[in-house]
PDB file of C-alpha atoms and ligand atoms in Angstrom:
ATOM      1  CA  UNK A  26     116.864 164.356 149.705  1.00  0.00           C
ATOM      2  CA  UNK A  27     117.719 160.821 148.638  1.00  0.00           C
ATOM      3  CA  UNK A  28     120.299 158.718 150.466  1.00  0.00           C
ATOM      4  CA  UNK A  29     123.875 158.661 149.271  1.00  0.00           C
ATOM      5  CA  UNK A  30     125.009 155.417 147.665  1.00  0.00           C
ATOM      6  CA  UNK A  31     128.272 154.197 149.181  1.00  0.00           C
ATOM      7  CA  UNK A  32     130.500 152.521 146.623  1.00  0.00           C
ATOM      8  CA  UNK A  33     133.609 150.423 147.374  1.00  0.00           C
ATOM      9  CA  UNK A  34     136.080 150.439 144.493  1.00  0.00           C
ATOM     10  CA  UNK A  35     139.167 148.206 144.296  1.00  0.00           C
ATOM     11  CA  UNK A  36     142.294 150.319 144.690  1.00  0.00           C
ATOM     12  CA  UNK A  37     144.680 149.984 141.750  1.00  0.00           C
ATOM     13  CA  UNK A  38     144.579 149.625 137.987  1.00  0.00           C
ATOM     14  CA  UNK A  39     141.205 147.847 137.865  1.00  0.00           C
ATOM     15  CA  UNK A  40     139.691 150.459 140.181  1.00  0.00           C
ATOM     16  CA  UNK A  41     140.836 153.314 137.936  1.00  0.00           C
ATOM     17  CA  UNK A  42     139.185 151.629 134.966  1.00  0.00           C
ATOM     18  CA  UNK A  43     136.013 151.007 136.918  1.00  0.00           C
ATOM     19  CA  UNK A  44     135.850 154.566 138.227  1.00  0.00           C
ATOM     20  CA  UNK A  45     136.069 155.755 134.594  1.00  0.00           C
ATOM     21  CA  UNK A  46     132.987 153.651 133.874  1.00  0.00           C
ATOM     22  CA  UNK A  47     131.089 155.238 136.770  1.00  0.00           C
ATOM     23  CA  UNK A  48     132.165 158.658 135.500  1.00  0.00           C
ATOM     24  CA  UNK A  49     130.967 157.926 131.969  1.00  0.00           C
ATOM     25  CA  UNK A  50     127.716 156.647 133.463  1.00  0.00           C
ATOM     26  CA  UNK A  51     127.122 160.071 135.056  1.00  0.00           C
ATOM     27  CA  UNK A  52     128.363 159.452 138.610  1.00  0.00           C
ATOM     28  CA  UNK A  53     131.482 161.563 138.478  1.00  0.00           C
ATOM     29  CA  UNK A  54     133.379 162.736 141.520  1.00  0.00           C
ATOM     30  CA  UNK A  55     136.156 165.033 140.254  1.00  0.00           C
ATOM     31  CA  UNK A  56     138.047 165.194 143.580  1.00  0.00           C
ATOM     32  CA  UNK A  57     138.930 161.502 143.159  1.00  0.00           C
ATOM     33  CA  UNK A  58     141.331 162.468 140.360  1.00  0.00           C
ATOM     34  CA  UNK A  59     143.328 164.887 142.518  1.00  0.00           C
ATOM     35  CA  UNK A  60     146.602 163.415 143.692  1.00  0.00           C
ATOM     36  CA  UNK A  61     146.120 162.652 147.392  1.00  0.00           C
ATOM     37  CA  UNK A  62     146.103 159.804 149.864  1.00  0.00           C
ATOM     38  CA  UNK A  63     142.457 160.303 150.757  1.00  0.00           C
ATOM     39  CA  UNK A  64     140.314 157.183 150.696  1.00  0.00           C
ATOM     40  CA  UNK A  65     136.801 158.679 150.637  1.00  0.00           C
ATOM     41  CA  UNK A  66     135.332 160.983 147.978  1.00  0.00           C
ATOM     42  CA  UNK A  67     131.803 162.204 147.519  1.00  0.00           C
ATOM     43  CA  UNK A  68     129.603 164.076 145.119  1.00  0.00           C
ATOM     44  CA  UNK A  69     126.438 164.954 146.987  1.00  0.00           C
ATOM     45  CA  UNK A  70     124.699 166.178 143.855  1.00  0.00           C
ATOM     46  CA  UNK A  71     125.213 162.864 142.070  1.00  0.00           C
ATOM     47  CA  UNK A  72     124.383 161.041 145.333  1.00  0.00           C
ATOM     48  CA  UNK A  73     127.555 158.947 145.375  1.00  0.00           C
ATOM     49  CA  UNK A  74     130.357 158.397 147.865  1.00  0.00           C
ATOM     50  CA  UNK A  75     133.374 156.329 146.785  1.00  0.00           C
ATOM     51  CA  UNK A  76     135.880 154.439 148.970  1.00  0.00           C
ATOM     52  CA  UNK A  77     139.185 153.024 147.759  1.00  0.00           C
ATOM     53  CA  UNK A  78     139.424 149.573 149.302  1.00  0.00           C
ATOM     54  CA  UNK A  79     141.983 146.788 148.996  1.00  0.00           C
ATOM     55  CA  UNK A  80     140.575 144.619 146.148  1.00  0.00           C
ATOM     56  CA  UNK A  81     140.266 141.490 148.270  1.00  0.00           C
ATOM     57  CA  UNK A  82     138.323 143.452 150.945  1.00  0.00           C
ATOM     58  CA  UNK A  83     135.610 144.979 148.720  1.00  0.00           C
ATOM     59  CA  UNK A  84     133.133 142.133 149.183  1.00  0.00           C
ATOM     60  CA  UNK A  85     133.510 142.297 152.986  1.00  0.00           C
ATOM     61  CA  UNK A  86     132.636 146.025 153.035  1.00  0.00           C
ATOM     62  CA  UNK A  87     129.601 145.276 150.883  1.00  0.00           C
ATOM     63  CA  UNK A  88     128.497 142.151 152.744  1.00  0.00           C
ATOM     64  CA  UNK A  89     128.540 144.035 156.054  1.00  0.00           C
ATOM     65  CA  UNK A  90     126.820 147.118 154.639  1.00  0.00           C
ATOM     66  CA  UNK A  91     129.714 149.590 155.073  1.00  0.00           C
ATOM     67  CA  UNK A  92     129.286 149.997 151.305  1.00  0.00           C
ATOM     68  CA  UNK A  93     125.972 149.587 149.459  1.00  0.00           C
ATOM     69  CA  UNK A  94     127.601 148.419 146.256  1.00  0.00           C
ATOM     70  CA  UNK A  95     131.128 147.622 145.108  1.00  0.00           C
ATOM     71  CA  UNK A  96     133.232 146.170 142.354  1.00  0.00           C
ATOM     72  CA  UNK A  97     135.181 142.962 142.805  1.00  0.00           C
ATOM     73  CA  UNK A  98     136.825 140.292 140.651  1.00  0.00           C
ATOM     74  CA  UNK A  99     134.851 137.092 140.129  1.00  0.00           C
ATOM     75  CA  UNK A 100     137.957 135.237 141.377  1.00  0.00           C
ATOM     76  CA  UNK A 101     137.533 136.775 144.831  1.00  0.00           C
ATOM     77  CA  UNK A 102     133.776 136.093 144.856  1.00  0.00           C
ATOM     78  CA  UNK A 103     134.454 132.440 143.990  1.00  0.00           C
ATOM     79  CA  UNK A 104     137.082 132.131 146.694  1.00  0.00           C
ATOM     80  CA  UNK A 105     135.405 134.019 149.546  1.00  0.00           C
ATOM     81  CA  UNK A 106     131.729 133.157 148.927  1.00  0.00           C
ATOM     82  CA  UNK A 107     130.479 136.374 150.526  1.00  0.00           C
ATOM     83  CA  UNK A 108     126.743 136.814 150.968  1.00  0.00           C
ATOM     84  CA  UNK A 109     126.059 139.602 148.437  1.00  0.00           C
ATOM     85  CA  UNK A 110     124.074 140.052 145.234  1.00  0.00           C
ATOM     86  CA  UNK A 111     126.035 139.929 141.997  1.00  0.00           C
ATOM     87  CA  UNK A 112     124.313 142.499 139.776  1.00  0.00           C
ATOM     88  CA  UNK A 113     126.386 143.025 136.670  1.00  0.00           C
ATOM     89  CA  UNK A 114     129.411 141.759 134.741  1.00  0.00           C
ATOM     90  CA  UNK A 115     131.359 144.933 133.967  1.00  0.00           C
ATOM     91  CA  UNK A 116     133.406 143.210 131.268  1.00  0.00           C
ATOM     92  CA  UNK A 117     136.743 144.649 132.474  1.00  0.00           C
ATOM     93  CA  UNK A 118     139.582 142.918 134.284  1.00  0.00           C
ATOM     94  CA  UNK A 119     139.070 139.876 132.103  1.00  0.00           C
ATOM     95  CA  UNK A 120     141.291 136.852 132.705  1.00  0.00           C
ATOM     96  CA  UNK A 121     141.005 133.115 133.338  1.00  0.00           C
ATOM     97  CA  UNK A 122     141.348 131.029 136.475  1.00  0.00           C
ATOM     98  CA  UNK A 123     143.323 127.977 135.406  1.00  0.00           C
ATOM     99  CA  UNK A 124     145.416 125.019 136.455  1.00  0.00           C
ATOM    100  CA  UNK A 125     148.931 125.368 135.066  1.00  0.00           C
ATOM    101  CA  UNK A 126     152.051 123.283 135.269  1.00  0.00           C
ATOM    102  CA  UNK A 127     155.365 122.501 133.606  1.00  0.00           C
ATOM    103  CA  UNK A 128     155.114 121.880 129.851  1.00  0.00           C
ATOM    104  CA  UNK A 129     154.078 118.283 129.177  1.00  0.00           C
ATOM    105  CA  UNK A 130     153.174 117.612 132.816  1.00  0.00           C
ATOM    106  CA  UNK A 131     151.205 114.430 133.343  1.00  0.00           C
ATOM    107  CA  UNK A 132     149.629 113.496 136.634  1.00  0.00           C
ATOM    108  CA  UNK A 133     150.370 110.147 138.206  1.00  0.00           C
ATOM    109  CA  UNK A 134     147.144 109.295 140.049  1.00  0.00           C
ATOM    110  CA  UNK A 135     148.932 107.130 142.631  1.00  0.00           C
ATOM    111  CA  UNK A 136     150.226 110.219 144.385  1.00  0.00           C
ATOM    112  CA  UNK A 137     148.533 113.247 145.885  1.00  0.00           C
ATOM    113  CA  UNK A 138     148.666 116.185 143.511  1.00  0.00           C
ATOM    114  CA  UNK A 139     150.475 119.113 145.135  1.00  0.00           C
ATOM    115  CA  UNK A 140     148.684 122.350 144.223  1.00  0.00           C
ATOM    116  CA  UNK A 141     150.092 125.796 145.040  1.00  0.00           C
ATOM    117  CA  UNK A 142     147.593 128.675 145.033  1.00  0.00           C
ATOM    118  CA  UNK A 143     146.110 131.761 146.631  1.00  0.00           C
ATOM    119  CA  UNK A 144     142.671 130.359 145.771  1.00  0.00           C
ATOM    120  CA  UNK A 145     142.513 127.397 148.136  1.00  0.00           C
ATOM    121  CA  UNK A 146     138.718 127.093 148.180  1.00  0.00           C
ATOM    122  CA  UNK A 147     138.442 127.264 144.400  1.00  0.00           C
ATOM    123  CA  UNK A 148     141.186 124.647 144.032  1.00  0.00           C
ATOM    124  CA  UNK A 149     139.636 122.330 146.650  1.00  0.00           C
ATOM    125  CA  UNK A 150     136.224 122.488 145.002  1.00  0.00           C
ATOM    126  CA  UNK A 151     137.614 122.011 141.520  1.00  0.00           C
ATOM    127  CA  UNK A 152     139.557 118.868 142.420  1.00  0.00           C
ATOM    128  CA  UNK A 153     136.822 117.499 144.702  1.00  0.00           C
ATOM    129  CA  UNK A 154     134.511 117.395 141.700  1.00  0.00           C
ATOM    130  CA  UNK A 155     136.883 115.021 139.905  1.00  0.00           C
ATOM    131  CA  UNK A 156     137.710 113.028 143.042  1.00  0.00           C
ATOM    132  CA  UNK A 157     141.390 113.969 142.895  1.00  0.00           C
ATOM    133  CA  UNK A 158     143.372 113.898 146.157  1.00  0.00           C
ATOM    134  CA  UNK A 159     145.324 117.098 146.566  1.00  0.00           C
ATOM    135  CA  UNK A 160     147.756 118.661 148.960  1.00  0.00           C
ATOM    136  CA  UNK A 161     147.150 122.416 149.007  1.00  0.00           C
ATOM    137  CA  UNK A 162     150.082 124.777 149.438  1.00  0.00           C
ATOM    138  CA  UNK A 163     148.781 128.263 150.200  1.00  0.00           C
ATOM    139  CA  UNK A 164     150.952 131.049 148.773  1.00  0.00           C
ATOM    140  CA  UNK A 165     150.368 134.801 148.540  1.00  0.00           C
ATOM    141  CA  UNK A 166     152.033 135.672 145.242  1.00  0.00           C
ATOM    142  CA  UNK A 167     154.587 134.660 142.594  1.00  0.00           C
ATOM    143  CA  UNK A 168     152.741 131.340 142.514  1.00  0.00           C
ATOM    144  CA  UNK A 169     154.517 130.368 139.285  1.00  0.00           C
ATOM    145  CA  UNK A 170     157.709 129.759 141.253  1.00  0.00           C
ATOM    146  CA  UNK A 171     156.252 126.767 143.094  1.00  0.00           C
ATOM    147  CA  UNK A 172     156.360 124.136 140.316  1.00  0.00           C
ATOM    148  CA  UNK A 173     159.703 125.456 139.072  1.00  0.00           C
ATOM    149  CA  UNK A 174     161.300 124.916 142.468  1.00  0.00           C
ATOM    150  CA  UNK A 175     159.532 121.599 143.041  1.00  0.00           C
ATOM    151  CA  UNK A 176     157.370 122.999 145.833  1.00  0.00           C
ATOM    152  CA  UNK A 177     154.243 121.887 143.965  1.00  0.00           C
ATOM    153  CA  UNK A 178     153.242 119.871 140.890  1.00  0.00           C
ATOM    154  CA  UNK A 179     150.782 122.436 139.536  1.00  0.00           C
ATOM    155  CA  UNK A 180     149.321 125.841 140.381  1.00  0.00           C
ATOM    156  CA  UNK A 181     145.817 127.293 140.341  1.00  0.00           C
ATOM    157  CA  UNK A 182     146.140 130.935 139.395  1.00  0.00           C
ATOM    158  CA  UNK A 183     144.934 133.770 137.192  1.00  0.00           C
ATOM    159  CA  UNK A 184     146.171 133.918 133.618  1.00  0.00           C
ATOM    160  CA  UNK A 185     145.704 137.152 131.738  1.00  0.00           C
ATOM    161  CA  UNK A 186     148.063 137.445 128.759  1.00  0.00           C
ATOM    162  CA  UNK A 187     149.828 134.148 129.505  1.00  0.00           C
ATOM    163  CA  UNK A 188     153.200 135.907 129.572  1.00  0.00           C
ATOM    164  CA  UNK A 189     154.119 134.910 133.131  1.00  0.00           C
ATOM    165  CA  UNK A 190     153.459 131.242 132.359  1.00  0.00           C
ATOM    166  CA  UNK A 191     155.309 131.349 129.032  1.00  0.00           C
ATOM    167  CA  UNK A 192     158.355 133.084 130.435  1.00  0.00           C
ATOM    168  CA  UNK A 193     158.607 130.468 133.162  1.00  0.00           C
ATOM    169  CA  UNK A 194     158.112 127.411 130.905  1.00  0.00           C
ATOM    170  CA  UNK A 195     154.676 126.652 132.260  1.00  0.00           C
ATOM    171  CA  UNK A 196     151.396 126.141 130.414  1.00  0.00           C
ATOM    172  CA  UNK A 197     147.670 126.007 131.064  1.00  0.00           C
ATOM    173  CA  UNK A 198     146.538 122.443 131.767  1.00  0.00           C
ATOM    174  CA  UNK A 199     142.848 123.102 132.408  1.00  0.00           C
ATOM    175  CA  UNK A 200     140.652 126.168 132.575  1.00  0.00           C
ATOM    176  CA  UNK A 201     138.513 126.537 135.703  1.00  0.00           C
ATOM    177  CA  UNK A 202     136.549 129.757 135.055  1.00  0.00           C
ATOM    178  CA  UNK A 203     136.349 132.972 133.077  1.00  0.00           C
ATOM    179  CA  UNK A 204     136.967 135.936 135.365  1.00  0.00           C
ATOM    180  CA  UNK A 205     135.954 139.619 135.134  1.00  0.00           C
ATOM    181  CA  UNK A 206     134.951 142.460 137.443  1.00  0.00           C
ATOM    182  CA  UNK A 207     131.446 142.255 138.911  1.00  0.00           C
ATOM    183  CA  UNK A 208     129.194 144.880 140.444  1.00  0.00           C
ATOM    184  CA  UNK A 209     127.901 143.560 143.766  1.00  0.00           C
ATOM    185  CA  UNK A 210     125.334 144.887 146.252  1.00  0.00           C
ATOM    186  CA  UNK A 211     124.585 144.529 149.927  1.00  0.00           C
ATOM    187  CA  UNK A 212     121.320 142.607 150.254  1.00  0.00           C
ATOM    188  CA  UNK A 213     119.605 145.041 152.652  1.00  0.00           C
ATOM    189  CA  UNK A 214     120.780 148.095 150.674  1.00  0.00           C
ATOM    190  CA  UNK A 215     119.356 146.563 147.534  1.00  0.00           C
ATOM    191  CA  UNK A 216     116.020 146.187 149.263  1.00  0.00           C
ATOM    192  CA  UNK A 217     115.896 149.729 150.682  1.00  0.00           C
ATOM    193  CA  UNK A 218     117.668 151.648 147.913  1.00  0.00           C
ATOM    194  CA  UNK A 219     116.385 149.574 144.990  1.00  0.00           C
ATOM    195  CA  UNK A 220     115.590 152.385 142.574  1.00  0.00           C
ATOM    196  CA  UNK A 221     118.905 154.217 143.129  1.00  0.00           C
ATOM    197  CA  UNK A 222     120.947 151.039 142.752  1.00  0.00           C
ATOM    198  CA  UNK A 223     118.984 149.908 139.700  1.00  0.00           C
ATOM    199  CA  UNK A 224     119.510 153.337 138.165  1.00  0.00           C
ATOM    200  CA  UNK A 225     123.292 152.946 138.594  1.00  0.00           C
ATOM    201  CA  UNK A 226     123.174 149.410 137.135  1.00  0.00           C
ATOM    202  CA  UNK A 227     121.216 150.655 134.125  1.00  0.00           C
ATOM    203  CA  UNK A 228     123.595 153.562 133.471  1.00  0.00           C
ATOM    204  CA  UNK A 229     126.676 151.358 133.890  1.00  0.00           C
ATOM    205  CA  UNK A 230     125.205 148.763 131.551  1.00  0.00           C
ATOM    206  CA  UNK A 231     124.938 151.453 128.895  1.00  0.00           C
ATOM    207  CA  UNK A 232     128.683 152.205 129.172  1.00  0.00           C
ATOM    208  CA  UNK A 233     129.851 148.574 128.793  1.00  0.00           C
ATOM    209  CA  UNK A 234     131.633 147.865 125.504  1.00  0.00           C
ATOM    210  CA  UNK A 235     129.626 145.074 123.996  1.00  0.00           C
TER     211      UNK A 235
HETATM  212  C1  PRP B 309     148.822 137.776 138.376  1.00  0.00           C
HETATM  213  C2  PRP B 309     148.674 136.269 138.359  1.00  0.00           C
HETATM  214  C3  PRP B 309     149.781 135.841 137.441  1.00  0.00           C
HETATM  215  C4  PRP B 309     149.869 136.984 136.449  1.00  0.00           C
HETATM  216  C5  PRP B 309     149.187 136.587 135.177  1.00  0.00           C
HETATM  217  O1  PRP B 309     149.812 138.088 139.285  1.00  0.00           O
HETATM  218  O2  PRP B 309     148.791 135.738 139.660  1.00  0.00           O
HETATM  219  O3  PRP B 309     150.986 135.702 138.140  1.00  0.00           O
HETATM  220  O4  PRP B 309     149.201 138.108 137.040  1.00  0.00           O
HETATM  221  O5  PRP B 309     149.273 137.589 134.192  1.00  0.00           O
HETATM  222  P1  PRP B 309     149.805 137.282 132.717  1.00  0.00           P
HETATM  223  O6  PRP B 309     149.107 136.046 132.226  1.00  0.00           O
HETATM  224  O7  PRP B 309     149.375 138.502 131.937  1.00  0.00           O
HETATM  225  O8  PRP B 309     151.277 137.126 132.779  1.00  0.00           O
HETATM  226  P2  PRP B 309     149.999 139.516 139.927  1.00  0.00           P
HETATM  227  O9  PRP B 309     150.703 140.397 138.977  1.00  0.00           O
HETATM  228  O10 PRP B 309     148.676 140.005 140.410  1.00  0.00           O
HETATM  229  O11 PRP B 309     150.981 139.207 141.140  1.00  0.00           O
HETATM  230  P3  PRP B 309     151.059 138.028 142.193  1.00  0.00           P
HETATM  231  O12 PRP B 309     152.276 137.260 141.796  1.00  0.00           O
HETATM  232  O13 PRP B 309     151.241 138.751 143.480  1.00  0.00           O
HETATM  233  O14 PRP B 309     149.813 137.182 142.160  1.00  0.00           O
END
């Protein structure tokens, strides 16, 4: 009997989409669709066990080997720098990481730029590369409020449709990165379960809308 592959999926809308991809790829687990509060589901025949994990925790489960593989947004990988392999761009959950600010905002270089964000490491790195002095204000959500209330000059945040920015009179100033969901693997699991993991990667690749 081959080992089960433990898969951490991000709970929520992205996770539902990603599970559908696994299902189409042949790794279905019908019990996952039953309404329940269970967090672990397995299909021994297909050799897969799924966990629903908070999206920002997926990479930690994978890095520490509690899951062999998982799916996580590139934004979280950029921010947390976990020690995992990034195997595949799944092409879903697409958005942009960007600097945004009030319409027509121009930066006066004599002052520190006040940046509100959840992504403090991404923001620090981005501004370090241009030698800009910044004051980071770490927030956990509704980041768009910060420049409106004068808490910050700009924000570093995810932009999907652009609606949140538009409806709050903000606009993208600079794009930092293109974001999408990535399949990641634990380094030791990849070494010891190479053929099973590569098989999953191959099958998932075939389901991606090109
Ligand atoms: C995200 C992001 C933006 C918004 C962008 O927030 O932080 O606020 O979505 O989407 P849009 O460009 O399609 O409007 P989320 O809904 O995850 O909530 P948050 O405020 O807790 O970050």
